[in-house]
mmCIF file of C-alpha atoms and ligand atoms in Angstrom:
data_model
loop_
_atom_site.group_PDB
_atom_site.id
_atom_site.type_symbol
_atom_site.label_atom_id
_atom_site.label_comp_id
_atom_site.label_asym_id
_atom_site.label_seq_id
_atom_site.Cartn_x
_atom_site.Cartn_y
_atom_site.Cartn_z
ATOM 1 C CA MET N 1080 -0.009 0.001 -0.020
ATOM 2 C CA ARG N 1081 1.157 3.451 -0.901
ATOM 3 C CA LEU N 1082 -0.391 6.151 1.336
ATOM 4 C CA ILE N 1083 -0.123 9.902 1.879
ATOM 5 C CA LEU N 1084 -0.954 11.728 5.103
ATOM 6 C CA LEU N 1085 -1.810 15.306 4.482
ATOM 7 C CA GLY N 1086 -2.804 17.978 6.791
ATOM 8 C CA PRO N 1087 -1.583 21.208 8.453
ATOM 9 C CA PRO N 1088 1.516 21.011 10.843
ATOM 10 C CA GLY N 1089 0.345 19.718 14.184
ATOM 11 C CA ALA N 1090 -2.599 17.948 12.621
ATOM 12 C CA GLY N 1091 -1.289 14.479 14.095
ATOM 13 C CA LYS N 1092 0.366 13.179 11.020
ATOM 14 C CA GLY N 1093 3.507 12.058 12.734
ATOM 15 C CA THR N 1094 1.317 10.448 15.647
ATOM 16 C CA GLN N 1095 -0.920 8.697 13.225
ATOM 17 C CA ALA N 1096 2.075 7.591 11.053
ATOM 18 C CA LYS N 1097 3.816 5.879 13.827
ATOM 19 C CA LEU N 1098 0.700 4.078 14.838
ATOM 20 C CA LEU N 1099 -0.350 3.129 11.363
ATOM 21 C CA VAL N 1100 2.864 1.723 10.142
ATOM 22 C CA THR N 1101 2.657 -0.946 12.852
ATOM 23 C CA GLN N 1102 -0.803 -1.890 11.613
ATOM 24 C CA LEU N 1103 -0.401 -1.761 8.095
ATOM 25 C CA ARG N 1104 3.335 -3.049 8.254
ATOM 26 C CA ILE N 1105 4.885 -0.614 5.621
ATOM 27 C CA PRO N 1106 7.533 1.806 6.360
ATOM 28 C CA LYS N 1107 7.077 5.482 7.234
ATOM 29 C CA ILE N 1108 8.884 7.923 5.263
ATOM 30 C CA SER N 1109 8.884 11.326 7.040
ATOM 31 C CA THR N 1110 10.752 14.212 5.195
ATOM 32 C CA GLY N 1111 10.689 16.196 8.643
ATOM 33 C CA ASP N 1112 12.212 13.259 10.467
ATOM 34 C CA MET N 1113 14.866 12.979 7.786
ATOM 35 C CA LEU N 1114 15.832 16.675 7.839
ATOM 36 C CA ARG N 1115 16.103 16.685 11.696
ATOM 37 C CA SER N 1116 18.205 13.583 11.724
ATOM 38 C CA ALA N 1117 20.570 15.154 8.838
ATOM 39 C CA ALA N 1118 20.585 18.393 11.006
ATOM 40 C CA GLU N 1119 21.660 16.499 14.231
ATOM 41 C CA ASP N 1120 24.454 14.604 12.191
ATOM 42 C CA GLY N 1121 25.630 18.065 10.845
ATOM 43 C CA THR N 1122 25.519 17.023 7.091
ATOM 44 C CA HIS N 1123 25.483 19.755 4.372
ATOM 45 C CA LEU N 1124 21.879 18.896 3.802
ATOM 46 C CA GLY N 1125 20.815 18.917 7.328
ATOM 47 C CA LEU N 1126 22.487 22.247 8.024
ATOM 48 C CA GLU N 1127 21.208 23.851 4.810
ATOM 49 C CA GLY N 1128 17.627 22.533 5.593
ATOM 50 C CA LYS N 1129 17.720 23.997 9.257
ATOM 51 C CA ARG N 1130 18.118 27.386 7.782
ATOM 52 C CA TYR N 1131 14.396 27.038 6.413
ATOM 53 C CA THR N 1132 12.970 25.048 8.912
ATOM 54 C CA ASP N 1133 13.815 27.145 11.897
ATOM 55 C CA GLN N 1134 11.864 29.965 10.356
ATOM 56 C CA GLY N 1135 8.979 28.032 9.428
ATOM 57 C CA HIS N 1136 9.600 28.030 5.798
ATOM 58 C CA LEU N 1137 9.525 25.022 3.341
ATOM 59 C CA VAL N 1138 13.054 23.414 2.373
ATOM 60 C CA PRO N 1139 13.432 24.012 -1.491
ATOM 61 C CA ASP N 1140 11.732 21.431 -3.669
ATOM 62 C CA ASP N 1141 15.051 20.404 -5.499
ATOM 63 C CA LEU N 1142 16.676 19.432 -1.956
ATOM 64 C CA ILE N 1143 13.477 17.658 -0.858
ATOM 65 C CA ILE N 1144 12.727 15.582 -3.945
ATOM 66 C CA GLN N 1145 16.489 14.500 -3.951
ATOM 67 C CA LEU N 1146 16.160 13.505 -0.390
ATOM 68 C CA VAL N 1147 13.062 11.276 -0.897
ATOM 69 C CA GLN N 1148 13.839 9.948 -4.302
ATOM 70 C CA GLU N 1149 16.610 7.693 -3.133
ATOM 71 C CA CYS N 1150 14.296 6.392 -0.473
ATOM 72 C CA LEU N 1151 11.270 5.823 -2.599
ATOM 73 C CA CYS N 1152 13.526 3.872 -5.040
ATOM 74 C CA SER N 1153 15.231 1.685 -2.343
ATOM 75 C CA GLU N 1154 14.369 -1.788 -1.623
ATOM 76 C CA LYS N 1155 12.794 -0.903 1.754
ATOM 77 C CA ALA N 1156 9.970 0.912 -0.256
ATOM 78 C CA ASN N 1157 9.206 -1.874 -2.674
ATOM 79 C CA ASP N 1158 6.115 -3.163 -0.847
ATOM 80 C CA GLY N 1159 4.758 0.243 -0.171
ATOM 81 C CA TYR N 1160 4.994 3.119 2.305
ATOM 82 C CA LEU N 1161 3.352 5.795 4.259
ATOM 83 C CA LEU N 1162 4.387 9.232 3.286
ATOM 84 C CA ASP N 1163 4.344 11.858 6.362
ATOM 85 C CA GLY N 1164 5.040 15.489 5.238
ATOM 86 C CA PHE N 1165 5.789 14.716 1.602
ATOM 87 C CA PRO N 1166 4.580 15.922 -0.749
ATOM 88 C CA ARG N 1167 4.016 19.635 0.589
ATOM 89 C CA THR N 1168 3.866 21.406 -2.831
ATOM 90 C CA VAL N 1169 2.470 20.846 -6.122
ATOM 91 C CA ARG N 1170 5.912 20.346 -7.556
ATOM 92 C CA GLN N 1171 6.663 17.847 -5.173
ATOM 93 C CA ALA N 1172 3.447 16.192 -6.026
ATOM 94 C CA GLU N 1173 4.420 15.926 -9.524
ATOM 95 C CA ALA N 1174 7.723 14.632 -8.873
ATOM 96 C CA LEU N 1175 6.309 11.840 -6.854
ATOM 97 C CA GLU N 1176 3.907 11.084 -9.806
ATOM 98 C CA THR N 1177 6.926 10.642 -12.163
ATOM 99 C CA ILE N 1178 8.871 8.597 -9.793
ATOM 100 C CA LEU N 1179 5.724 6.224 -9.376
ATOM 101 C CA ALA N 1180 5.189 6.059 -13.108
ATOM 102 C CA THR N 1181 8.815 5.243 -13.726
ATOM 103 C CA ARG N 1182 8.397 2.428 -11.236
ATOM 104 C CA ARG N 1183 4.802 1.380 -12.789
ATOM 105 C CA GLN N 1184 3.394 2.011 -9.393
ATOM 106 C CA SER N 1185 0.442 4.201 -8.088
ATOM 107 C CA LEU N 1186 -0.882 5.725 -4.894
ATOM 108 C CA ASP N 1187 -3.615 4.004 -2.988
ATOM 109 C CA ALA N 1188 -4.883 6.947 -0.989
ATOM 110 C CA VAL N 1189 -4.228 10.255 0.294
ATOM 111 C CA VAL N 1190 -5.748 10.982 3.892
ATOM 112 C CA ASN N 1191 -6.262 14.635 4.705
ATOM 113 C CA LEU N 1192 -6.425 15.280 8.534
ATOM 114 C CA ARG N 1193 -8.494 18.394 9.014
ATOM 115 C CA VAL N 1194 -7.797 20.637 11.978
ATOM 116 C CA PRO N 1195 -8.573 24.266 12.389
ATOM 117 C CA ASP N 1196 -5.777 26.840 12.659
ATOM 118 C CA GLU N 1197 -6.706 28.061 16.425
ATOM 119 C CA GLU N 1198 -6.394 24.286 17.623
ATOM 120 C CA ILE N 1199 -3.151 23.772 15.804
ATOM 121 C CA ILE N 1200 -1.683 26.648 17.455
ATOM 122 C CA GLY N 1201 -2.654 25.451 21.069
ATOM 123 C CA ARG N 1202 -1.597 21.932 20.111
ATOM 124 C CA ILE N 1203 1.849 22.698 18.896
ATOM 125 C CA SER N 1204 3.029 25.273 21.430
ATOM 126 C CA SER N 1205 2.119 22.579 24.196
ATOM 127 C CA ARG N 1206 3.826 19.741 22.123
ATOM 128 C CA ARG N 1207 6.885 18.107 23.593
ATOM 129 C CA ILE N 1208 8.924 15.400 21.689
ATOM 130 C CA CYS N 1209 11.003 12.566 22.813
ATOM 131 C CA SER N 1210 14.345 13.209 21.163
ATOM 132 C CA SER N 1211 15.185 9.548 21.170
ATOM 133 C CA CYS N 1212 11.928 7.541 20.142
ATOM 134 C CA GLY N 1213 10.029 10.580 18.633
ATOM 135 C CA ARG N 1214 7.014 9.930 20.871
ATOM 136 C CA SER N 1215 4.902 13.127 20.975
ATOM 137 C CA TYR N 1216 3.136 14.673 24.082
ATOM 138 C CA HIS N 1217 0.825 17.494 24.693
ATOM 139 C CA LEU N 1218 1.429 19.214 28.151
ATOM 140 C CA GLU N 1219 -2.443 19.299 29.187
ATOM 141 C CA LEU N 1220 -4.139 16.709 26.782
ATOM 142 C CA PHE N 1221 -1.633 13.903 27.109
ATOM 143 C CA PRO N 1222 1.208 14.684 29.354
ATOM 144 C CA PRO N 1223 3.959 12.234 30.273
ATOM 145 C CA ARG N 1224 3.555 10.160 33.604
ATOM 146 C CA GLN N 1225 6.718 11.997 34.990
ATOM 147 C CA SER N 1226 7.233 15.679 34.005
ATOM 148 C CA GLY N 1227 9.578 16.275 31.061
ATOM 149 C CA VAL N 1228 10.445 12.576 30.664
ATOM 150 C CA CYS N 1229 9.239 10.026 27.992
ATOM 151 C CA ASP N 1230 6.979 7.273 29.209
ATOM 152 C CA ASP N 1231 8.445 4.719 26.881
ATOM 153 C CA CYS N 1232 12.226 5.294 26.956
ATOM 154 C CA GLY N 1233 12.997 7.669 29.875
ATOM 155 C CA THR N 1234 14.493 10.263 27.609
ATOM 156 C CA ALA N 1235 14.129 13.972 28.225
ATOM 157 C CA LEU N 1236 11.360 15.652 26.219
ATOM 158 C CA GLU N 1237 12.224 18.608 24.241
ATOM 159 C CA GLN N 1238 10.359 21.488 22.238
ATOM 160 C CA ARG N 1239 11.070 21.314 18.471
ATOM 161 C CA ASP N 1240 12.973 24.474 17.564
ATOM 162 C CA ASP N 1241 10.125 25.212 15.055
ATOM 163 C CA ASP N 1242 7.446 24.743 17.537
ATOM 164 C CA GLU N 1243 7.603 28.572 18.992
ATOM 165 C CA VAL N 1244 4.357 30.166 18.488
ATOM 166 C CA GLU N 1245 5.628 32.784 16.002
ATOM 167 C CA THR N 1246 7.125 29.968 13.914
ATOM 168 C CA VAL N 1247 3.859 27.996 14.017
ATOM 169 C CA ARG N 1248 1.978 31.067 12.646
ATOM 170 C CA GLU N 1249 4.462 31.155 9.800
ATOM 171 C CA ARG N 1250 4.311 27.279 9.084
ATOM 172 C CA LEU N 1251 0.523 27.628 9.100
ATOM 173 C CA ARG N 1252 0.635 30.692 6.576
ATOM 174 C CA VAL N 1253 3.104 28.447 4.487
ATOM 175 C CA TYR N 1254 0.829 25.590 4.830
ATOM 176 C CA HIS N 1255 -2.271 27.455 3.405
ATOM 177 C CA GLU N 1256 -0.375 28.789 0.540
ATOM 178 C CA ARG N 1257 1.656 26.131 -0.689
ATOM 179 C CA THR N 1258 0.491 22.650 0.896
ATOM 180 C CA GLU N 1259 -3.443 23.150 0.822
ATOM 181 C CA PRO N 1260 -3.572 23.280 -3.052
ATOM 182 C CA LEU N 1261 -2.798 19.569 -2.792
ATOM 183 C CA ILE N 1262 -6.143 18.898 -1.604
ATOM 184 C CA ASP N 1263 -7.595 19.863 -4.623
ATOM 185 C CA HIS N 1264 -4.876 18.160 -6.755
ATOM 186 C CA TYR N 1265 -5.686 14.754 -5.137
ATOM 187 C CA ARG N 1266 -9.448 15.317 -5.001
ATOM 188 C CA GLN N 1267 -9.191 15.744 -8.818
ATOM 189 C CA ARG N 1268 -7.536 12.454 -8.796
ATOM 190 C CA SER N 1269 -10.308 10.870 -6.755
ATOM 191 C CA LEU N 1270 -7.495 9.779 -4.299
ATOM 192 C CA LEU N 1271 -8.560 12.156 -1.392
ATOM 193 C CA ARG N 1272 -10.038 10.952 1.921
ATOM 194 C CA GLU N 1273 -11.127 13.537 4.498
ATOM 195 C CA ILE N 1274 -10.787 12.863 8.296
ATOM 196 C CA ASP N 1275 -11.875 15.095 11.174
ATOM 197 C CA GLY N 1276 -8.425 15.244 12.858
ATOM 198 C CA THR N 1277 -9.925 17.072 15.960
ATOM 199 C CA ARG N 1278 -11.070 13.540 17.262
ATOM 200 C CA SER N 1279 -8.900 11.562 19.969
ATOM 201 C CA VAL N 1280 -5.873 9.795 18.576
ATOM 202 C CA ASP N 1281 -7.401 6.384 18.749
ATOM 203 C CA GLU N 1282 -10.627 7.648 16.857
ATOM 204 C CA VAL N 1283 -8.508 9.126 13.977
ATOM 205 C CA THR N 1284 -6.522 5.903 13.629
ATOM 206 C CA ALA N 1285 -9.874 3.896 13.674
ATOM 207 C CA ALA N 1286 -11.274 6.209 10.978
ATOM 208 C CA ILE N 1287 -8.201 5.852 8.728
ATOM 209 C CA VAL N 1288 -8.110 2.195 8.975
ATOM 210 C CA ASP N 1289 -11.675 1.959 8.227
ATOM 211 C CA ILE N 1290 -11.233 4.277 5.028
ATOM 212 C CA LEU N 1291 -8.493 2.016 3.784
ATOM 213 C CA ALA N 1292 -10.294 -1.053 4.346
ATOM 214 C CA GLN N 1293 -13.213 0.211 2.105
ATOM 215 C CA ARG N 1294 -11.093 0.941 -0.830
HETATM 216 P P1 AMP G 1770 7.337 18.169 9.839
HETATM 217 O O1 AMP G 1770 8.239 17.281 10.863
HETATM 218 O O2 AMP G 1770 6.677 17.349 8.843
HETATM 219 O O3 AMP G 1770 6.495 18.987 10.393
HETATM 220 O O4 AMP G 1770 8.459 18.990 9.169
HETATM 221 C C1 AMP G 1770 9.215 20.140 9.773
HETATM 222 C C2 AMP G 1770 9.899 21.020 8.865
HETATM 223 O O5 AMP G 1770 10.690 20.438 7.807
HETATM 224 C C3 AMP G 1770 8.761 21.816 8.075
HETATM 225 O O6 AMP G 1770 8.206 22.803 8.550
HETATM 226 C C4 AMP G 1770 9.357 22.135 6.695
HETATM 227 O O7 AMP G 1770 10.452 23.207 7.076
HETATM 228 C C5 AMP G 1770 10.460 21.091 6.671
HETATM 229 N N1 AMP G 1770 9.936 20.214 5.695
HETATM 230 C C6 AMP G 1770 9.521 18.814 6.009
HETATM 231 N N2 AMP G 1770 9.045 18.260 4.771
HETATM 232 C C7 AMP G 1770 9.073 18.925 3.896
HETATM 233 C C8 AMP G 1770 8.654 18.921 2.476
HETATM 234 N N3 AMP G 1770 8.073 17.957 2.053
HETATM 235 N N4 AMP G 1770 8.971 20.029 1.956
HETATM 236 C C9 AMP G 1770 9.486 21.165 2.199
HETATM 237 N N5 AMP G 1770 9.953 21.274 3.534
HETATM 238 C C10 AMP G 1770 9.783 20.163 4.354
#
């Protein structure tokens, strides 16, 4: 199965991707995770990407397409994948279509998680992430059992550099301008499935699994 999770920053794409890959047994390909890990490793791509991510801007299409192309054409991606955070522009979607056509593959579904802007700002500014396993917490809605520490692996929780309120506002502006047009792009291709992303994590996962089962 080849699946895209679409939605604004903080809609729950990363959280859902983590849960879905276990159920669907396909790898997750997250361009955000790839960029963060490259930045931690101090590679040229990582440091170049961080100049954009820290300001809430999108990393240029060419860099991102180069980053995912290798991954989408690797053996690990032979039996499908879940894309989290890619594509984010029409140009990236077109590049994905070219890669798929070259490999005689197609997408199965594009799931759009709908969450209003006001809720996104509240969610992201209270978001804390485990730097080791990537688990995400919300300080009020689903806090860790022990303050500041991941329930799963005991690592200290951090706030992402791009989760500061002003950066979140900029990420939302960029989302509406550059990424939202993908909703129509995939609707026209009859691939779009819409989900109310304001429901609980488990309800959203169940709704996605349900939609995929109906295909
Ligand atoms: P995410 O973890 O998906 O929220 O991504 C974090 C940041 O990485 C985004 O705000 C962008 O700056 C950058 N990024 C991730 N994926 C892409 C992409 N497909 N195109 C451009 N920039 C991206």
